[in-house]
Amino acid sequence: MSVELSRPGVVLNASGLSAGYEGRAIVSDITIEAQPGHVVSVVGPNGSGKSTLLKSLVGVVRVLEGHVTVDGKEITNQTPEHVATLGVGYVPQIDDVFPPLSVKENLEIGGYLLKRGDVASRVEAVLAFFPKLSAMLARRAGKLSGGERKMLAMGRVLMLSPSVLILDEPTANLAPLVATQLLEEYVRGFADAGATVLIVEQRAKAALRISDWTYVLGGGRVVLSGPPKELEQNPVFVDSFLGGGTRR
Amino acid sequence: MSVFMPSFGFGLISAAVLAIAAVGFTMQFAVTNVLNLAYGSIMINSAFVTYWVNRTGVSVWLALFVGVACGAVVSWCLNRFIYTPFQRRNPAAITVVIVSLGVDLIGTFGLQAIISGSDVSYIMSQGRELHILGMDLSVVELIIFAICAVVLVSVRLLLKFSRLGKAMRATAANRSLARNSGVKTDLIVSLTWLISGALCGLAGTVFAIDAGTFGATSAELYVVLILAAVFLGGPGEPYGAMLGALTIGLATEISAAYLTSDYKEVVAFLVLLGMLAFRPFGLFGSEKTS
Ligand SMILES: Nc1ncnc2c1ncn2[C@@H]1O[C@H](COP(=O)(O)OP(=O)(O)O)[C@@H](O)[C@H]1O
Ligand SMILES: [Mg+2]
């Protein structure tokens, strides 16, 4: 399994970030970093601002304060279409495909920025990575199952061979087995191939298992962070996220 | 039987004209997210631009291209200088609908004031009458059919096979995700105003050709038929709009032959309501596209 990367070794960085809707901050003073080859996860209760944070990184939500850099280059408040040109792929939590378009057309739109002649071969490469999609190229994306749909959503961003992957709860609504496969095989695989992966994940245990570093969000702020081994020892974290059962 | 086939012929021609208008309208609505009720007034204004060029001695079939260009430019300007600024101040969809209604009235009655209310006709030959399967069709009416066919095939090719067309459909389906994929959706929306505006201008001229004589208010209620055709087929669905236009065109003309043509819009909406009771998202529509 391999993902070709456009520019391996790209660091994603946010510092002192505040962002929100209509000028009102939902997340405040966030400083995070993600390294190439690493999976960095963000966990936290519903409504703590995880999605808002990711959206502010890719230009969907307005940054009010602070900076976002990719590879040392400032991308704060760039348009999403510009961020896409910099090798940053973003899979939103919901509305992650184009439902009326076929699977093939979804992938082609993912490769919109490629040279015309390169699109077909890149579609082949992505299909080799998600072979299940090959059998349903003509199907409307809106008709896919939850797991197929997520694969398509990830396939769409892989079209541009991104060096940074930002994934918002990719396992939501997936059956446990499919979720585990997606995280351990694909998400971990992207990082092992050299990509920088930032993932928001509801399943805290599963997230820790594949992560190199984890940030815990609460009320729009980073309340805790560290390598998974360390968080697993932290009683506050264990009580609120791991159900308290795994202590000791 | 004696009224049926001729009215069926009228219905087909009306459907062809309506299909051109409805395909443009549904494309505009789906991609730009604006329900542009001024569509009918842009149609008739474009028809008059064709008329003024035609008056100088240019064949109506050439003057038509000026009408098409007028529809494209006017629609683009309307979005750029009126709809977009209003949207920026108040993003609620209803705002632009109300504004477009105002533009429609200004466009129609502004034109009325300029031409001082008289009805006009293009200088053109209707060509031979042909009798086909009990329908009386003129050469001009067959040309209208041909134009409709060319438009529908071109729109299909554009949306299905071109990079621009796919970007238009992606923008219509999920604008935010299209931007994340690198699509410059503002540009795509601008181009859509030009393309759908061109179809609007074309529909206006073809409508006027079909009508024979026309005035500033001739298309005043036409947007009602367009809306019926578009929502019958499922908004944002070009093939749906086509089928909707066929249904509405036939239903209105055949009912006109048996009742009176005053009920055209009523019949159109009865058909629409009847169908929506069974398929709430239109013939081709799904929850997602509406
Ligand atoms: N489009 C929006 N406009 C205004 N407020 C929003 C919007 N989206 C989310 N919010 C608010 O931002 C807060 C955080 O939401 P979100 O980032 O989705 O949290 P999470 O992903 O952690 O569940 C919530 O209180 C939510 O109500
Ligand atoms: Mg979320």
Coordinates of C-alpha atoms and ligand atoms in Angstrom, one line a residue:
Chain A
M1 CA 0.0 0.0 0.0
S2 CA 1.4 3.3 -0.9
V3 CA 0.3 6.9 -1.2
E4 CA 2.4 9.1 -3.4
L5 CA 2.9 12.4 -1.8
S6 CA 3.4 15.6 -3.7
R7 CA 5.9 17.1 -1.2
P8 CA 6.7 14.8 1.7
G9 CA 7.7 16.3 5.0
V10 CA 5.3 19.2 5.5
V11 CA 4.6 20.5 8.9
L12 CA 1.1 21.9 9.7
N13 CA 1.2 24.5 12.4
A14 CA -1.4 26.7 14.2
S15 CA -0.5 29.2 16.9
G16 CA -2.6 31.3 19.1
L17 CA -5.6 30.5 16.9
S18 CA -9.0 31.9 17.5
A19 CA -11.8 31.3 15.1
G20 CA -15.6 31.3 14.8
Y21 CA -18.7 32.4 13.1
E22 CA -19.9 36.0 12.6
G23 CA -17.0 37.4 14.5
R24 CA -17.7 35.3 17.6
A25 CA -14.9 33.0 18.6
I26 CA -15.8 29.3 19.1
V27 CA -12.2 28.1 19.6
S28 CA -9.6 30.3 21.3
D29 CA -5.9 30.4 21.7
I30 CA -5.2 27.1 20.0
T31 CA -1.6 26.1 19.4
I32 CA -1.1 22.7 17.7
E33 CA 1.5 21.1 15.4
A34 CA 1.5 18.1 13.2
Q35 CA 4.7 16.5 11.8
P36 CA 5.2 14.4 8.7
G37 CA 4.8 10.7 9.4
H38 CA 2.6 11.4 12.4
V39 CA -1.0 11.0 13.2
V40 CA -2.1 13.8 15.4
S41 CA -5.6 13.4 16.9
V42 CA -8.0 15.9 18.4
V43 CA -10.6 14.6 20.8
G44 CA -13.1 16.3 22.9
P45 CA -16.8 16.3 23.7
N46 CA -19.5 17.3 21.2
G47 CA -19.6 21.0 20.6
S48 CA -16.1 21.6 22.0
G49 CA -15.1 23.2 18.6
K50 CA -13.2 20.3 17.0
S51 CA -14.9 20.8 13.6
T52 CA -14.6 24.6 13.8
L53 CA -10.9 24.2 14.5
L54 CA -10.3 22.1 11.4
K55 CA -12.4 24.4 9.2
S56 CA -10.4 27.4 10.3
L57 CA -7.2 25.6 9.2
V58 CA -8.4 25.1 5.7
G59 CA -10.1 28.5 5.2
V60 CA -13.7 27.5 5.6
V61 CA -14.2 29.4 8.9
R62 CA -12.7 32.8 9.5
V63 CA -9.6 33.0 11.7
L64 CA -10.0 35.9 14.1
E65 CA -6.6 35.8 15.7
G66 CA -3.3 33.8 15.3
H67 CA -1.7 32.0 12.4
V68 CA -1.8 28.9 10.4
T69 CA 1.2 27.7 8.5
V70 CA 1.9 24.8 6.2
D71 CA 5.6 24.1 5.5
G72 CA 6.4 27.4 7.2
K73 CA 4.2 29.3 4.7
E74 CA 1.4 31.4 6.1
I75 CA -2.1 30.2 5.0
T76 CA -4.2 32.1 7.5
N77 CA -7.6 33.0 6.0
Q78 CA -6.6 31.9 2.5
T79 CA -9.5 30.7 0.4
P80 CA -10.3 27.0 0.6
E81 CA -9.5 26.7 -3.2
H82 CA -6.1 28.2 -2.6
V83 CA -5.4 25.9 0.4
A84 CA -6.2 22.9 -1.8
T85 CA -3.4 24.0 -4.2
L86 CA -0.8 23.8 -1.3
G87 CA -1.2 20.0 -0.9
V88 CA -3.6 20.2 2.0
G89 CA -6.5 17.7 1.8
Y90 CA -9.6 18.2 3.9
V91 CA -12.4 15.7 4.5
P92 CA -15.3 17.4 6.3
Q93 CA -17.4 15.6 9.0
I94 CA -20.6 15.9 6.9
D95 CA -21.4 16.7 3.3
D96 CA -18.1 15.0 2.3
V97 CA -19.1 13.9 -1.2
F98 CA -21.1 15.3 -4.2
P99 CA -24.2 13.1 -3.9
P100 CA -25.6 13.6 -7.5
L101 CA -22.3 13.0 -9.1
S102 CA -21.0 9.5 -9.9
V103 CA -18.2 7.9 -7.9
K104 CA -15.9 8.5 -10.9
E105 CA -17.0 12.1 -11.3
N106 CA -16.4 12.7 -7.5
L107 CA -12.8 11.5 -8.0
E108 CA -12.4 13.7 -11.1
I109 CA -13.5 16.8 -9.2
G110 CA -11.0 15.8 -6.5
G111 CA -8.4 16.0 -9.3
Y112 CA -9.7 19.3 -10.7
L113 CA -6.3 21.0 -10.2
L114 CA -4.4 18.3 -12.0
K115 CA -3.3 18.6 -15.6
R116 CA -6.1 17.3 -17.9
G117 CA -4.0 14.3 -19.0
D118 CA -3.1 13.2 -15.5
V119 CA -6.6 12.8 -14.2
A120 CA -7.4 9.4 -15.6
S121 CA -4.1 7.8 -14.3
R122 CA -4.5 9.3 -10.9
V123 CA -8.1 8.0 -10.7
E124 CA -6.6 4.5 -11.4
A125 CA -4.0 5.0 -8.6
V126 CA -6.7 6.0 -6.1
L127 CA -8.8 3.1 -7.1
A128 CA -5.9 0.8 -6.6
F129 CA -5.8 2.1 -3.1
F130 CA -9.6 1.7 -2.5
P131 CA -10.3 -1.3 -4.8
K132 CA -13.9 -1.5 -3.5
L133 CA -14.7 1.7 -5.3
S134 CA -13.7 0.2 -8.7
A135 CA -16.8 -1.8 -8.9
M136 CA -19.1 1.2 -8.4
L137 CA -17.7 3.9 -10.6
A138 CA -20.9 4.8 -12.3
R139 CA -23.0 4.8 -9.1
R140 CA -24.2 8.1 -7.7
A141 CA -22.3 9.0 -4.6
G142 CA -25.6 9.6 -2.7
K143 CA -26.4 5.9 -3.1
L144 CA -23.2 4.6 -1.4
S145 CA -23.2 3.0 2.1
G146 CA -21.6 4.9 4.9
G147 CA -18.2 3.0 4.6
E148 CA -18.1 3.3 0.8
R149 CA -19.0 6.9 1.1
K150 CA -16.1 7.7 3.5
M151 CA -13.7 5.8 1.2
L152 CA -14.9 8.0 -1.7
A153 CA -14.5 11.1 0.4
M154 CA -10.9 10.1 1.2
G155 CA -10.3 9.0 -2.4
R156 CA -11.4 12.5 -3.5
V157 CA -8.7 14.2 -1.4
L158 CA -6.1 11.7 -2.3
M159 CA -6.5 12.7 -6.0
L160 CA -4.2 15.6 -5.4
S161 CA -1.6 13.5 -3.5
P162 CA -1.8 15.8 -0.5
S163 CA 1.1 16.0 1.9
V164 CA -1.2 17.1 4.7
L165 CA -4.5 15.3 5.4
I166 CA -7.1 16.8 7.7
L167 CA -9.9 14.4 8.6
D168 CA -13.0 15.3 10.6
E169 CA -14.5 12.2 12.3
P170 CA -14.1 9.8 9.4
T171 CA -15.5 6.9 11.4
A172 CA -18.7 8.6 12.5
N173 CA -21.7 6.3 11.6
L174 CA -19.5 3.4 10.6
A175 CA -19.8 -0.1 11.9
P176 CA -17.1 -0.8 14.5
L177 CA -15.1 -3.2 12.3
V178 CA -15.1 -0.8 9.3
A179 CA -14.1 2.0 11.6
T180 CA -11.2 0.1 13.0
Q181 CA -10.0 -0.9 9.5
L182 CA -10.3 2.7 8.3
L183 CA -8.2 4.0 11.2
E184 CA -5.6 1.3 11.5
E185 CA -5.1 0.5 7.9
Y186 CA -5.8 3.7 6.0
V187 CA -5.3 6.7 8.3
R188 CA -2.2 5.1 10.0
G189 CA -1.1 4.1 6.5
F190 CA -1.2 7.7 5.2
A191 CA 1.1 8.8 8.0
D192 CA 3.4 5.8 7.6
A193 CA 3.8 6.8 3.9
G194 CA 5.1 10.2 5.1
A195 CA 1.9 12.3 5.2
T196 CA 1.1 14.7 8.0
V197 CA -2.3 13.6 9.4
L198 CA -4.5 15.6 11.6
I199 CA -7.7 13.7 12.6
V200 CA -10.7 14.5 14.8
E201 CA -12.0 11.3 16.3
Q202 CA -14.9 10.5 18.6
R203 CA -13.7 7.1 19.5
A204 CA -11.0 8.2 22.0
K205 CA -9.5 4.7 22.5
A206 CA -9.2 4.0 18.8
A207 CA -7.8 7.4 18.3
L208 CA -5.0 6.9 20.9
R209 CA -4.1 3.6 19.3
I210 CA -3.1 5.2 16.0
S211 CA -1.9 8.5 17.2
D212 CA 1.6 9.9 17.9
W213 CA 0.2 12.9 19.7
T214 CA -3.2 13.9 21.0
Y215 CA -4.8 17.2 21.8
V216 CA -7.9 17.3 24.0
L217 CA -10.3 20.1 23.3
G218 CA -12.8 21.4 25.9
G219 CA -14.9 24.5 25.6
G220 CA -13.0 25.7 22.5
R221 CA -9.5 25.4 24.2
V222 CA -6.8 22.8 24.4
V223 CA -7.2 21.5 27.9
L224 CA -4.7 18.6 27.7
S225 CA -2.2 17.3 25.2
G226 CA 0.6 14.8 25.0
P227 CA 1.6 11.4 23.5
P228 CA -1.2 8.7 24.0
K229 CA 0.9 6.7 26.5
E230 CA 1.0 9.8 28.8
L231 CA -2.7 10.6 28.4
E232 CA -3.6 7.0 29.2
Q233 CA -1.9 7.6 32.6
N234 CA -3.8 10.8 33.3
P235 CA -6.7 10.1 35.6
V236 CA -8.7 13.2 34.4
F237 CA -8.4 12.1 30.8
V238 CA -9.2 8.5 31.6
D239 CA -12.3 9.4 33.6
S240 CA -13.8 11.7 30.9
F241 CA -12.7 9.9 27.8
L242 CA -12.0 6.3 28.4
G243 CA -14.9 5.6 30.6
G244 CA -12.6 5.1 33.7
G245 CA -12.4 1.4 33.0
T246 CA -8.9 1.2 31.7
R247 CA -7.0 2.8 34.6
R248 CA -4.0 0.8 35.9
Chain B
M1 CA -59.9 13.9 -32.6
S2 CA -60.1 16.8 -35.0
V3 CA -58.8 19.3 -32.4
F4 CA -56.6 16.9 -30.6
M5 CA -53.7 16.4 -33.2
P6 CA -53.4 20.1 -34.1
S7 CA -53.3 21.0 -30.4
F8 CA -50.8 18.2 -29.8
G9 CA -48.6 19.9 -32.5
F10 CA -49.0 23.3 -30.7
G11 CA -48.1 21.6 -27.5
L12 CA -44.9 20.1 -28.9
I13 CA -43.8 23.6 -30.1
S14 CA -44.7 25.2 -26.8
A15 CA -42.9 22.4 -25.0
A16 CA -39.8 23.0 -27.2
V17 CA -39.7 26.7 -26.3
L18 CA -40.4 26.1 -22.7
A19 CA -37.7 23.4 -22.6
I20 CA -35.0 25.9 -23.7
A21 CA -36.2 28.4 -21.1
A22 CA -36.6 25.8 -18.3
V23 CA -33.2 24.1 -18.9
G24 CA -31.5 27.5 -18.6
F25 CA -33.5 28.4 -15.5
T26 CA -32.9 25.2 -13.7
M27 CA -29.2 25.3 -14.4
Q28 CA -29.1 28.9 -13.1
F29 CA -31.0 28.1 -10.0
A30 CA -29.0 24.9 -9.1
V31 CA -25.5 26.4 -9.6
T32 CA -26.0 30.0 -8.4
N33 CA -28.6 29.3 -5.8
V34 CA -30.7 32.2 -6.9
L35 CA -34.3 31.8 -7.8
N36 CA -34.3 34.5 -10.5
L37 CA -37.9 35.6 -11.0
A38 CA -36.7 38.3 -13.5
Y39 CA -36.0 35.5 -16.0
G40 CA -39.2 36.2 -18.0
S41 CA -38.4 39.9 -18.3
I42 CA -34.9 39.2 -19.5
M43 CA -36.4 36.8 -22.1
I44 CA -38.7 39.5 -23.5
N45 CA -36.1 42.2 -23.4
S46 CA -33.7 39.9 -25.3
A47 CA -36.6 39.2 -27.8
F48 CA -36.8 43.0 -28.3
V49 CA -33.1 43.4 -28.8
T50 CA -33.4 40.7 -31.6
Y51 CA -36.3 42.7 -32.9
W52 CA -34.4 46.0 -33.1
V53 CA -31.5 44.2 -34.9
N54 CA -34.0 42.5 -37.2
R55 CA -35.6 45.9 -38.0
T56 CA -32.3 47.1 -39.5
G57 CA -32.7 44.4 -42.2
V58 CA -30.7 41.6 -40.5
S59 CA -32.3 38.1 -40.8
V60 CA -34.0 37.1 -37.5
W61 CA -31.9 33.9 -37.4
L62 CA -28.7 36.1 -37.2
A63 CA -30.3 38.8 -35.1
L64 CA -31.1 36.0 -32.6
F65 CA -27.4 35.8 -31.7
V66 CA -27.5 39.4 -30.5
G67 CA -30.5 38.5 -28.4
V68 CA -28.6 35.6 -26.9
A69 CA -25.6 37.8 -26.1
C70 CA -28.0 40.3 -24.5
G71 CA -29.5 37.6 -22.3
A72 CA -26.0 36.5 -21.2
V73 CA -24.7 40.0 -20.5
V74 CA -27.8 41.3 -18.8
S75 CA -28.0 38.2 -16.5
W76 CA -24.3 38.4 -15.6
C77 CA -24.7 42.1 -14.8
L78 CA -27.9 41.5 -12.8
N79 CA -26.0 39.1 -10.6
R80 CA -22.8 41.1 -10.3
F81 CA -24.4 44.5 -9.6
I82 CA -27.7 43.7 -8.0
Y83 CA -28.1 40.2 -6.6
T84 CA -24.6 39.8 -5.2
P85 CA -24.6 43.1 -3.2
F86 CA -28.0 42.3 -1.8
Q87 CA -26.9 38.8 -0.9
R88 CA -23.8 40.1 0.9
R89 CA -26.0 42.3 3.1
N90 CA -28.7 39.7 3.8
P91 CA -27.8 36.1 2.9
A92 CA -31.4 34.8 3.4
A93 CA -32.6 33.3 0.1
I94 CA -35.9 35.1 0.2
T95 CA -34.2 38.5 -0.1
V96 CA -32.9 37.8 -3.6
V97 CA -36.3 36.3 -4.6
I98 CA -38.0 39.5 -3.6
V99 CA -35.4 41.6 -5.3
S100 CA -35.7 39.6 -8.5
L101 CA -39.4 40.1 -8.5
G102 CA -38.8 43.8 -8.4
V103 CA -36.3 43.5 -11.2
D104 CA -38.9 41.6 -13.2
L105 CA -41.4 44.4 -12.9
I106 CA -38.9 47.1 -13.7
G107 CA -37.6 45.1 -16.7
T108 CA -41.1 44.4 -18.1
F109 CA -42.7 47.8 -17.5
G110 CA -39.5 49.7 -18.3
L111 CA -39.5 48.0 -21.7
Q112 CA -43.3 48.8 -22.0
A113 CA -42.5 52.5 -21.4
I114 CA -39.7 52.5 -24.1
I115 CA -41.8 50.8 -26.8
S116 CA -44.9 52.7 -25.8
G117 CA -47.0 49.6 -25.5
S118 CA -47.5 48.5 -29.1
D119 CA -47.2 44.8 -30.2
V120 CA -44.6 44.0 -32.8
S121 CA -43.6 41.1 -35.1
Y122 CA -40.3 40.0 -36.6
I123 CA -39.8 40.5 -40.3
M124 CA -39.5 36.9 -41.4
S125 CA -41.1 34.2 -43.6
Q126 CA -43.0 31.4 -41.9
G127 CA -42.1 29.0 -44.6
R128 CA -44.3 26.2 -46.0
E129 CA -47.0 24.6 -43.9
L130 CA -46.4 20.9 -43.6
H131 CA -49.0 18.3 -42.5
I132 CA -47.4 15.6 -40.3
L133 CA -49.6 13.1 -38.6
G134 CA -52.6 15.5 -38.5
M135 CA -50.5 18.3 -37.1
D136 CA -50.0 21.5 -39.1
L137 CA -46.4 22.6 -38.7
S138 CA -44.5 25.4 -40.5
V139 CA -40.9 25.2 -41.4
V140 CA -40.2 27.9 -38.8
E141 CA -41.7 25.6 -36.1
L142 CA -39.5 22.7 -37.3
I143 CA -36.5 25.0 -36.9
I144 CA -37.7 25.8 -33.4
F145 CA -37.6 22.0 -32.7
A146 CA -34.2 21.8 -34.2
I147 CA -32.9 24.6 -32.0
C148 CA -34.4 23.0 -29.0
A149 CA -32.7 19.6 -29.8
V150 CA -29.3 21.3 -30.4
V151 CA -29.6 23.1 -27.0
L152 CA -30.6 20.1 -25.1
V153 CA -27.9 17.9 -26.6
S154 CA -25.3 20.7 -26.0
V155 CA -26.3 21.2 -22.4
R156 CA -26.1 17.4 -21.8
L157 CA -22.6 17.2 -23.4
L158 CA -21.5 20.3 -21.4
L159 CA -22.7 19.0 -18.0
K160 CA -21.7 15.4 -18.5
F161 CA -18.4 15.5 -20.3
S162 CA -16.7 18.9 -19.9
R163 CA -14.5 20.0 -17.0
L164 CA -16.5 23.1 -16.7
G165 CA -19.8 21.2 -16.7
K166 CA -18.6 18.9 -14.0
A167 CA -17.4 21.8 -11.9
M168 CA -20.8 23.4 -12.4
R169 CA -22.5 20.3 -11.1
A170 CA -20.1 19.9 -8.2
T171 CA -20.7 23.6 -7.3
A172 CA -24.5 23.0 -7.4
A173 CA -24.2 19.9 -5.2
N174 CA -21.8 21.1 -2.5
R175 CA -20.2 24.5 -3.0
S176 CA -18.0 24.3 0.1
L177 CA -16.6 20.9 -0.9
A178 CA -16.0 22.1 -4.5
R179 CA -13.9 24.9 -3.1
N180 CA -11.9 22.4 -0.9
S181 CA -11.2 20.5 -4.1
G182 CA -9.7 23.6 -5.7
V183 CA -12.7 24.7 -7.8
K184 CA -12.9 28.5 -8.0
T185 CA -16.7 28.5 -7.5
D186 CA -17.1 32.3 -7.8
L187 CA -15.8 31.9 -11.4
I188 CA -18.0 28.9 -12.1
V189 CA -21.0 30.8 -10.8
S190 CA -20.2 33.8 -13.0
L191 CA -19.8 31.5 -16.1
T192 CA -23.1 29.9 -15.2
W193 CA -24.8 33.3 -15.2
L194 CA -23.4 33.8 -18.7
I195 CA -24.4 30.4 -20.0
S196 CA -27.9 30.3 -18.5
G197 CA -28.4 33.9 -19.4
A198 CA -27.6 33.0 -23.0
L199 CA -30.2 30.3 -22.9
C200 CA -32.6 32.8 -21.4
G201 CA -32.0 35.2 -24.3
L202 CA -32.4 32.4 -26.8
A203 CA -35.6 31.3 -25.2
G204 CA -36.9 34.8 -25.4
T205 CA -36.3 35.2 -29.1
V206 CA -37.7 31.7 -29.9
F207 CA -40.7 32.5 -27.7
A208 CA -41.3 35.7 -29.7
I209 CA -40.9 33.8 -33.0
D210 CA -43.4 31.2 -31.9
A211 CA -45.8 33.9 -30.6
G212 CA -45.8 35.7 -34.0
T213 CA -46.7 39.1 -32.4
F214 CA -45.5 40.1 -29.0
G215 CA -45.3 43.0 -26.6
A216 CA -43.4 44.0 -23.5
T217 CA -45.8 42.0 -21.2
S218 CA -46.2 38.9 -23.4
A219 CA -43.9 36.8 -21.2
E220 CA -45.2 38.4 -18.0
L221 CA -46.6 35.1 -16.6
Y222 CA -44.2 32.8 -18.5
V223 CA -42.0 32.4 -15.5
V224 CA -45.0 30.6 -13.9
L225 CA -44.8 28.0 -16.7
I226 CA -41.0 27.8 -16.3
L227 CA -41.4 27.2 -12.5
A228 CA -44.0 24.5 -13.1
A229 CA -41.7 22.7 -15.6
V230 CA -38.6 23.1 -13.4
F231 CA -40.3 21.9 -10.2
L232 CA -42.2 19.1 -12.0
G233 CA -38.9 17.7 -13.1
G234 CA -37.1 18.4 -9.8
P235 CA -35.1 21.6 -9.5
G236 CA -31.5 21.5 -10.8
E237 CA -32.3 18.5 -13.1
P238 CA -31.9 19.5 -16.8
Y239 CA -33.5 16.3 -18.0
G240 CA -36.3 16.8 -15.5
A241 CA -36.8 20.3 -16.7
M242 CA -37.0 18.9 -20.3
L243 CA -39.6 16.3 -19.3
G244 CA -41.4 18.9 -17.2
A245 CA -41.5 21.3 -20.2
L246 CA -43.0 18.5 -22.4
T247 CA -45.7 17.7 -19.8
I248 CA -46.6 21.4 -19.2
G249 CA -46.4 22.3 -22.9
L250 CA -48.8 19.5 -23.9
A251 CA -51.1 19.9 -21.0
T252 CA -51.5 23.6 -21.5
E253 CA -52.0 23.6 -25.3
I254 CA -54.4 20.6 -25.3
S255 CA -56.4 22.0 -22.4
A256 CA -56.5 25.3 -24.3
A257 CA -58.0 23.6 -27.3
Y258 CA -60.8 22.2 -25.2
L259 CA -61.3 24.9 -22.6
T260 CA -59.8 28.4 -23.2
S261 CA -56.2 29.5 -23.3
D262 CA -56.9 31.8 -20.3
Y263 CA -56.4 28.8 -18.0
K264 CA -52.8 27.9 -19.2
E265 CA -51.1 28.8 -15.9
V266 CA -53.8 27.2 -13.9
V267 CA -53.5 24.0 -15.8
A268 CA -49.7 24.1 -15.4
F269 CA -50.0 24.4 -11.7
L270 CA -52.7 21.7 -11.4
V271 CA -50.4 19.3 -13.2
L272 CA -47.5 20.4 -10.9
L273 CA -49.5 20.0 -7.7
G274 CA -50.9 16.7 -8.7
M275 CA -47.5 15.3 -9.4
L276 CA -45.8 16.8 -6.3
A277 CA -48.4 15.0 -4.2
F278 CA -46.9 11.7 -5.4
R279 CA -43.2 12.7 -5.9
P280 CA -42.4 15.6 -3.6
F281 CA -39.0 16.2 -5.1
G282 CA -40.1 16.1 -8.8
L283 CA -39.8 13.4 -11.4
F284 CA -36.0 13.3 -11.4
G285 CA -35.2 15.1 -8.1
S286 CA -34.0 13.6 -4.9
E287 CA -34.0 15.2 -1.4
K288 CA -30.3 16.2 -1.9
T289 CA -30.8 18.2 -5.1
S290 CA -33.7 20.3 -3.8
Ligands
LIG1 N1 -22.1 27.4 11.1 C1 -22.2 27.7 12.4 N2 -22.6 28.9 12.8 C2 -22.6 29.2 14.1 N3 -22.2 28.4 15.1 C3 -21.8 27.2 14.8 C4 -21.7 26.7 13.4 N4 -21.2 25.5 13.4 C5 -21.0 25.2 14.7 N5 -21.3 26.2 15.5 C6 -21.2 26.2 17.0 O1 -19.8 26.0 17.3 C7 -19.7 25.1 18.4 C8 -18.7 24.1 18.2 O2 -19.2 23.3 17.1 P1 -18.3 22.2 16.4 O3 -17.0 22.9 16.0 O4 -19.1 21.5 15.3 O5 -18.0 21.2 17.6 P2 -17.5 19.6 17.5 O6 -17.0 19.3 16.1 O7 -16.4 19.5 18.6 O8 -18.7 18.8 17.9 C9 -21.1 24.6 18.8 O9 -21.6 25.3 19.9 C10 -21.9 25.0 17.6 O10 -23.2 25.3 17.9
MG2 MG -17.6 18.0 14.7

